[in-house]
């Protein structure tokens, strides 16, 4: 059996064409071109949404990849809240298993104390990075043990678990069983020949044990039906195809326990204390635990979405749905898959000393800075390379120069001495030709009007970077709009010039209001600063409140004449070269110090 590999750094992005914003020529009524977004149709009744991150192993400190999983889920959670959903967002730590047992032993610590220590580090990272989870689960909690025991018993009662004999390869690092075709030859650092997982490269060992098996083989056709009937179940599309290809092959039954003598750090099999439940079955149930399983999970379980890295796709898109089918529970609505970050072109690893510390980077570049960079540069379909230099370049170009520059220009006391949201003058910028606006200005209005729908579509398919690209393009258009009309050259003593000046600022503010609102899931603090400066109140920042440039359509604009917020500080401070010297492998740093 040969599995297609996910570990090839190349883009397999499906061609995803969005409907282009139609060119809005002078004379065409904007309202005719309005597209009603899905969200605005749905926002009358309360809807629920449940998003999860993978739970993180506590055998080592958090790294940038972990923060990436969390930031993606946080972005989706915040986006759903903006759309009026009642959203639950769970993250947490995966604390059982051989890997953790060994790490605690190596540290000479009691396993629970060891787990608590590292789990707290994850919690601290997440609170430092504005991860707004509503639940934080640890698999060592009693509520989780109850859920796992119940889940196991349901599968057992249905005859889906049987006592058997497992003989095969096991990777402790991945906590994963492998078939012979998933294993290859390699040589370790001491020159010894070893067997490794072809997918992860981690060492595998031959294992032969009496344990419990789950009838995974019985679910192959149901899994295929599910995927074929729900083409958006696994996103982006290329990962959906991977799972379908995996399912073309036989699906052997899965060992779901380990002998207690080998693995003590885990939940004992109900009714058989000689066996410990397999850590992946234990870990996957965390999603149900948070939903309130076994008593009151329905509200959330029907609307669950998982964010996972590509390395754990098989567990989430094959094992987990099979377990759920076995237990008679609904399957996840979407499994969002992301690829990996490398550092300076190499896989991050402790031995190379190139693991990027997310907490340190969030302090160096600010929370919003690192969030923006990860979501702007992270392409879910293919691996991305992290360098500090790139962070500085992207943030300076897009947050400092483009967005910050636009806000600065339009709020400058020279142009806006009254510090208000000025009025729009329909004669200067009419729906029909004849005012001072030119064709490019109408084009910009059309693009900004369409932007929420474009962003929505990209958020929904996890192409957040495309949403950010679309926003950045519009910000550039607005900057060009201001540049083109050079309001600083207008004669403020002339009433017509003054009205046109006000209109330029009004339109720019309206654009900035849309950008600030749409950016809230990505850069919450910066958006708050931007919207507060524009005088947009917290209750006016939802998706439903977007309503771009109502004055242009003859409607009342609630912001007109309002005082601007008092904080006139820079939106995002320019980063300098001092920020790019951090990223040196430990060995190189030590050598540099010696000199
Ligand atoms: N404990 C399991 C998940 C159980 S979920 C029921 C696990 N933990 S992990 O700590 O190893 O990984 C957690 C997440 O971090 C995964 O989504 C993984 O893909 C992600 N990342 C780990 N390294 C990564 C990169 N270098 N880049 C991006 N994300 C990566 O797996």
XYZ file of C-alpha atoms and ligand atoms in Angstrom, residues 54-57 63 65-66 68-69 94 280 283-284 286-287 308-312 316 338-341 348, ligand 1:
57
model
C -5.521 20.478 17.804
C -4.578 19.986 21.428
C -0.843 20.455 21.832
C 1.624 17.889 23.076
C 6.799 26.821 18.745
C 3.723 26.174 14.179
C 1.589 25.735 17.291
C -0.124 29.261 13.714
C -2.788 26.564 14.346
C -2.677 16.653 24.934
C -5.037 9.427 19.822
C -6.993 13.024 22.480
C -9.610 13.199 19.708
C -11.348 16.233 23.703
C -13.497 17.927 21.066
C -5.382 20.812 11.992
C -1.888 20.690 10.558
C -1.317 18.437 7.561
C 0.725 15.994 9.671
C -2.347 15.002 11.642
C -8.763 13.687 11.868
C -2.814 23.994 7.077
C 0.726 23.274 5.972
C 3.920 23.799 7.900
C 6.391 26.584 8.613
C 12.309 23.453 12.568
N -1.388 16.284 20.118
C -1.519 16.174 18.717
C -2.868 16.680 18.248
C -4.028 16.006 18.879
S -5.526 16.738 18.368
C -6.686 15.714 18.905
C -0.418 16.952 18.019
N 0.168 17.893 18.731
S 1.392 18.798 18.238
O 1.733 19.622 19.366
O 2.440 17.969 17.745
O 0.917 19.647 17.032
C -0.138 20.537 17.159
C -0.326 21.348 15.901
O 0.837 22.101 15.605
C -0.622 20.499 14.671
O -1.696 21.065 13.954
C 0.638 20.605 13.861
O 0.423 20.499 12.498
C 1.083 22.002 14.224
N 2.480 22.173 13.901
C 3.548 21.538 14.453
N 4.652 21.917 13.766
C 4.339 22.780 12.783
C 5.048 23.603 11.895
N 6.361 23.552 11.786
N 4.341 24.467 11.152
C 2.989 24.621 11.280
N 2.311 23.884 12.128
C 2.910 22.832 12.748
O -0.163 16.697 16.872
